[in-house]
Each structure stands twice: as structure tokens, then as C-alpha cells.
mmCIF file of N, CA and C in Angstrom:
data_model
loop_
_atom_site.group_PDB
_atom_site.id
_atom_site.type_symbol
_atom_site.label_atom_id
_atom_site.label_comp_id
_atom_site.label_asym_id
_atom_site.label_seq_id
_atom_site.Cartn_x
_atom_site.Cartn_y
_atom_site.Cartn_z
ATOM 1 N N UNK N 61 -10.613 5.241 18.608
ATOM 2 C CA UNK N 61 -10.758 5.120 17.354
ATOM 3 C C UNK N 61 -11.090 3.914 16.616
ATOM 4 N N UNK N 62 -11.008 4.046 16.108
ATOM 5 C CA UNK N 62 -11.707 2.691 14.883
ATOM 6 C C UNK N 62 -10.430 2.337 14.077
ATOM 7 N N UNK N 63 -10.242 1.516 14.330
ATOM 8 C CA UNK N 63 -8.817 0.781 13.277
ATOM 9 C C UNK N 63 -9.096 -0.552 12.913
ATOM 10 N N UNK N 64 -8.491 -0.535 11.468
ATOM 11 C CA UNK N 64 -8.134 -2.453 10.746
ATOM 12 C C UNK N 64 -7.674 -2.692 11.388
ATOM 13 N N UNK N 65 -7.492 -4.236 12.528
ATOM 14 C CA UNK N 65 -6.464 -4.511 12.928
ATOM 15 C C UNK N 65 -6.894 -5.614 12.827
ATOM 16 N N UNK N 66 -5.391 -6.581 11.744
ATOM 17 C CA UNK N 66 -5.492 -8.043 11.012
ATOM 18 C C UNK N 66 -6.653 -8.040 10.762
ATOM 19 N N UNK N 67 -7.013 -7.588 9.624
ATOM 20 C CA UNK N 67 -8.642 -7.606 8.706
ATOM 21 C C UNK N 67 -10.075 -8.411 9.934
ATOM 22 N N UNK N 68 -10.129 -7.619 11.332
ATOM 23 C CA UNK N 68 -11.072 -6.940 11.557
ATOM 24 C C UNK N 68 -11.185 -5.674 12.005
ATOM 25 N N UNK N 69 -12.379 -5.059 12.301
ATOM 26 C CA UNK N 69 -12.507 -3.799 12.763
ATOM 27 C C UNK N 69 -12.156 -3.442 13.786
ATOM 28 N N UNK N 70 -11.759 -3.041 14.701
ATOM 29 C CA UNK N 70 -11.985 -2.552 15.611
ATOM 30 C C UNK N 70 -12.017 -1.321 16.620
ATOM 31 N N UNK N 71 -12.338 -1.073 17.341
ATOM 32 C CA UNK N 71 -12.013 1.025 18.413
ATOM 33 C C UNK N 71 -11.506 0.163 19.806
ATOM 34 N N UNK N 72 -10.935 0.928 19.371
ATOM 35 C CA UNK N 72 -9.309 1.544 20.567
ATOM 36 C C UNK N 72 -9.786 2.608 22.020
ATOM 37 N N UNK N 73 -9.031 2.368 23.284
ATOM 38 C CA UNK N 73 -8.747 4.075 23.733
ATOM 39 C C UNK N 73 -8.429 5.116 23.377
ATOM 40 N N UNK N 74 -8.873 6.269 23.310
ATOM 41 C CA UNK N 74 -8.178 7.451 22.862
ATOM 42 C C UNK N 74 -6.988 7.491 23.509
ATOM 43 N N UNK N 75 -6.478 6.612 24.341
ATOM 44 C CA UNK N 75 -4.933 7.162 25.128
ATOM 45 C C UNK N 75 -4.059 6.435 24.022
ATOM 46 N N UNK N 76 -4.897 5.701 22.463
ATOM 47 C CA UNK N 76 -3.970 5.537 21.246
ATOM 48 C C UNK N 76 -3.361 5.873 20.569
ATOM 49 N N UNK N 77 -2.085 6.140 20.880
ATOM 50 C CA UNK N 77 -1.909 7.501 19.852
ATOM 51 C C UNK N 77 -1.053 6.873 18.480
ATOM 52 N N UNK N 78 -0.559 5.928 18.966
ATOM 53 C CA UNK N 78 1.180 5.125 17.997
ATOM 54 C C UNK N 78 1.101 4.193 17.974
ATOM 55 N N UNK N 79 1.909 3.792 17.206
ATOM 56 C CA UNK N 79 2.155 2.469 17.317
ATOM 57 C C UNK N 79 2.448 1.761 18.550
ATOM 58 N N UNK N 80 3.467 2.572 18.865
ATOM 59 C CA UNK N 80 3.927 2.368 20.148
ATOM 60 C C UNK N 80 2.566 1.378 21.488
ATOM 61 N N UNK N 81 1.811 2.837 21.882
ATOM 62 C CA UNK N 81 0.795 2.999 22.235
ATOM 63 C C UNK N 81 -0.435 1.292 22.557
ATOM 64 N N UNK N 82 -0.105 0.871 21.040
ATOM 65 C CA UNK N 82 -1.580 0.241 20.270
ATOM 66 C C UNK N 82 -0.713 -1.091 21.074
ATOM 67 N N UNK N 83 1.068 -1.636 20.297
ATOM 68 C CA UNK N 83 1.199 -2.750 21.285
ATOM 69 C C UNK N 83 0.447 -2.606 22.880
ATOM 70 N N UNK N 84 1.333 -1.405 23.506
ATOM 71 C CA UNK N 84 0.604 -1.129 24.974
ATOM 72 C C UNK N 84 -0.483 -2.424 25.298
ATOM 73 N N UNK N 85 -1.342 -0.969 24.365
ATOM 74 C CA UNK N 85 -2.691 -1.900 24.578
ATOM 75 C C UNK N 85 -2.827 -3.268 23.842
ATOM 76 N N UNK N 86 -2.523 -3.818 23.414
ATOM 77 C CA UNK N 86 -2.184 -5.271 23.039
ATOM 78 C C UNK N 86 -2.148 -6.440 23.936
ATOM 79 N N UNK N 87 -1.027 -5.851 24.468
ATOM 80 C CA UNK N 87 0.314 -6.073 25.680
ATOM 81 C C UNK N 87 1.451 -6.737 24.723
ATOM 82 N N UNK N 88 1.987 -6.424 23.977
ATOM 83 C CA UNK N 88 2.821 -7.489 22.833
ATOM 84 C C UNK N 88 3.911 -6.327 22.536
ATOM 85 N N UNK N 89 4.136 -4.971 23.313
ATOM 86 C CA UNK N 89 6.352 -3.893 23.922
ATOM 87 C C UNK N 89 6.476 -5.565 23.829
ATOM 88 N N UNK N 90 6.577 -6.610 24.189
ATOM 89 C CA UNK N 90 8.201 -7.691 24.737
ATOM 90 C C UNK N 90 8.407 -8.308 23.889
ATOM 91 N N UNK N 91 6.824 -7.998 21.975
ATOM 92 C CA UNK N 91 7.459 -9.560 21.741
ATOM 93 C C UNK N 91 8.178 -9.216 20.216
ATOM 94 N N UNK N 92 8.844 -9.476 19.175
ATOM 95 C CA UNK N 92 8.557 -9.673 18.152
ATOM 96 C C UNK N 92 7.951 -9.712 17.280
ATOM 97 N N UNK N 93 7.797 -8.196 16.786
ATOM 98 C CA UNK N 93 6.551 -8.481 15.768
ATOM 99 C C UNK N 93 6.906 -6.506 14.219
ATOM 100 N N UNK N 94 6.461 -7.472 13.549
ATOM 101 C CA UNK N 94 6.128 -6.706 12.050
ATOM 102 C C UNK N 94 4.681 -5.719 12.539
ATOM 103 N N UNK N 95 5.453 -5.074 11.845
ATOM 104 C CA UNK N 95 4.085 -3.655 11.813
ATOM 105 C C UNK N 95 3.720 -3.010 10.895
ATOM 106 N N UNK N 96 2.252 -3.266 9.718
ATOM 107 C CA UNK N 96 1.993 -2.623 8.742
ATOM 108 C C UNK N 96 1.124 -1.534 9.228
ATOM 109 N N UNK N 97 1.590 -0.835 8.031
ATOM 110 C CA UNK N 97 0.260 0.218 8.515
ATOM 111 C C UNK N 97 0.062 0.635 7.051
ATOM 112 N N UNK N 98 -1.114 1.011 6.592
ATOM 113 C CA UNK N 98 -1.951 1.203 5.848
ATOM 114 C C UNK N 98 -0.797 0.638 4.808
ATOM 115 N N UNK N 99 -0.101 -0.889 4.318
ATOM 116 C CA UNK N 99 0.338 -1.195 3.106
ATOM 117 C C UNK N 99 2.323 -0.486 2.712
ATOM 118 N N UNK N 100 2.007 -0.186 4.491
ATOM 119 C CA UNK N 100 3.796 -0.038 4.441
ATOM 120 C C UNK N 100 4.734 -0.760 5.874
ATOM 121 N N UNK N 101 5.326 -1.027 5.679
ATOM 122 C CA UNK N 101 6.118 -1.795 6.867
ATOM 123 C C UNK N 101 6.635 -0.176 7.387
ATOM 124 N N UNK N 102 6.600 -0.707 8.766
ATOM 125 C CA UNK N 102 7.090 0.906 9.458
ATOM 126 C C UNK N 102 8.331 -0.106 11.146
ATOM 127 N N UNK N 103 8.801 1.222 10.909
ATOM 128 C CA UNK N 103 10.114 0.148 11.442
ATOM 129 C C UNK N 103 10.107 0.382 12.930
ATOM 130 N N UNK N 104 10.749 -0.209 13.910
ATOM 131 C CA UNK N 104 10.645 0.325 15.102
ATOM 132 C C UNK N 104 11.083 1.095 15.296
ATOM 133 N N UNK N 105 11.755 1.409 15.180
ATOM 134 C CA UNK N 105 12.254 2.632 15.786
ATOM 135 C C UNK N 105 11.432 4.399 15.257
ATOM 136 N N UNK N 106 10.340 3.383 14.155
ATOM 137 C CA UNK N 106 9.469 4.387 14.424
ATOM 138 C C UNK N 106 7.240 4.124 15.453
ATOM 139 N N UNK N 107 7.411 3.280 15.454
ATOM 140 C CA UNK N 107 6.486 3.199 16.653
ATOM 141 C C UNK N 107 6.214 4.406 17.527
ATOM 142 N N UNK N 108 7.094 5.198 18.014
ATOM 143 C CA UNK N 108 6.504 6.430 19.237
ATOM 144 C C UNK N 108 6.184 7.111 18.068
ATOM 145 N N UNK N 109 7.359 7.813 17.178
ATOM 146 C CA UNK N 109 6.530 8.797 16.397
ATOM 147 C C UNK N 109 5.391 7.968 15.507
ATOM 148 N N UNK N 110 4.786 7.372 15.223
ATOM 149 C CA UNK N 110 3.747 6.825 13.849
ATOM 150 C C UNK N 110 2.380 6.908 14.401
ATOM 151 N N UNK N 111 2.039 8.224 14.222
ATOM 152 C CA UNK N 111 0.827 8.349 14.458
ATOM 153 C C UNK N 111 0.097 7.682 13.639
ATOM 154 N N UNK N 112 -1.587 6.804 13.848
ATOM 155 C CA UNK N 112 -2.653 6.856 13.848
ATOM 156 C C UNK N 112 -2.783 7.592 13.912
ATOM 157 N N UNK N 113 -4.394 7.235 12.987
ATOM 158 C CA UNK N 113 -5.204 7.922 13.104
ATOM 159 C C UNK N 113 -6.786 7.093 12.541
ATOM 160 N N UNK N 114 -7.958 7.605 12.556
ATOM 161 C CA UNK N 114 -9.340 6.964 12.243
ATOM 162 C C UNK N 114 -9.663 6.035 11.185
ATOM 163 N N UNK N 115 -9.691 5.063 10.595
ATOM 164 C CA UNK N 115 -10.310 4.399 9.556
ATOM 165 C C UNK N 115 -8.157 3.907 9.283
ATOM 166 N N UNK N 116 -6.966 3.979 10.161
ATOM 167 C CA UNK N 116 -5.877 3.146 9.498
ATOM 168 C C UNK N 116 -5.947 1.760 9.249
ATOM 169 N N UNK N 117 -5.142 1.571 8.608
ATOM 170 C CA UNK N 117 -5.066 -0.902 8.911
ATOM 171 C C UNK N 117 -4.064 -1.343 8.758
ATOM 172 N N UNK N 118 -4.187 -2.110 9.797
ATOM 173 C CA UNK N 118 -2.948 -1.929 10.463
ATOM 174 C C UNK N 118 -2.994 -3.855 10.670
ATOM 175 N N UNK N 119 -1.396 -4.268 10.250
ATOM 176 C CA UNK N 119 -1.569 -5.763 10.292
ATOM 177 C C UNK N 119 -0.430 -6.176 10.993
ATOM 178 N N UNK N 120 -0.659 -6.670 12.568
ATOM 179 C CA UNK N 120 0.444 -6.803 13.793
ATOM 180 C C UNK N 120 0.498 -8.250 13.018
ATOM 181 N N UNK N 121 2.085 -8.535 13.041
ATOM 182 C CA UNK N 121 2.429 -9.606 13.510
ATOM 183 C C UNK N 121 3.480 -11.114 13.658
ATOM 184 N N UNK N 122 3.382 -11.614 14.791
ATOM 185 C CA UNK N 122 4.056 -11.926 16.139
ATOM 186 C C UNK N 122 4.772 -13.256 15.432
ATOM 187 N N UNK N 123 6.164 -13.291 16.156
ATOM 188 C CA UNK N 123 6.443 -14.894 15.821
ATOM 189 C C UNK N 123 6.151 -15.949 17.452
ATOM 190 N N UNK N 124 5.797 -17.319 16.880
ATOM 191 C CA UNK N 124 5.538 -17.903 17.781
ATOM 192 C C UNK N 124 6.121 -19.197 17.503
ATOM 193 N N UNK N 125 7.405 -19.342 18.410
ATOM 194 C CA UNK N 125 8.531 -20.575 19.194
ATOM 195 C C UNK N 125 7.898 -21.938 18.825
ATOM 196 N N UNK N 126 8.396 -22.522 18.774
ATOM 197 C CA UNK N 126 8.207 -24.117 18.851
ATOM 198 C C UNK N 126 8.770 -25.200 18.461
ATOM 199 N N UNK N 127 8.503 -26.280 18.501
ATOM 200 C CA UNK N 127 8.697 -26.633 17.502
ATOM 201 C C UNK N 127 8.304 -28.656 16.994
#
């Protein structure tokens, strides 16, 4: 499946079917992230049921600590 992730065209495995799968694919499942799909923010409770489709535009924002 082809997705636009953070402005870059990427192809992900067919096993990536929802946002939760996508986070696992990028090994971000343990991080605090904000996900936007096609211009709409997705709540964490929806990650496992929010189905992805070819051509979706995804923005993944994760926080980095530091000082």
C-alpha cells in the first residue's frame, strides 16, 4: 500500500491495515504520538480500528525530550 507519510511517498507492507499496525511497522508503538489521517486528528482509542487506504496522507508527530 502506498501512503504519504509526513510529506513523503512510502510503500508499506500489506500487513499494515490500520494506524496501530503502522505505528508497529515504524516501531513507534511505545512513544507518545499524535496521528493525523487525511487532515483529521485520530484519537488513540481509534488506532486499532482506523483503517488505512492506498493514497492516505498520514502525519506522525512524536515528542522528543531534552533540555
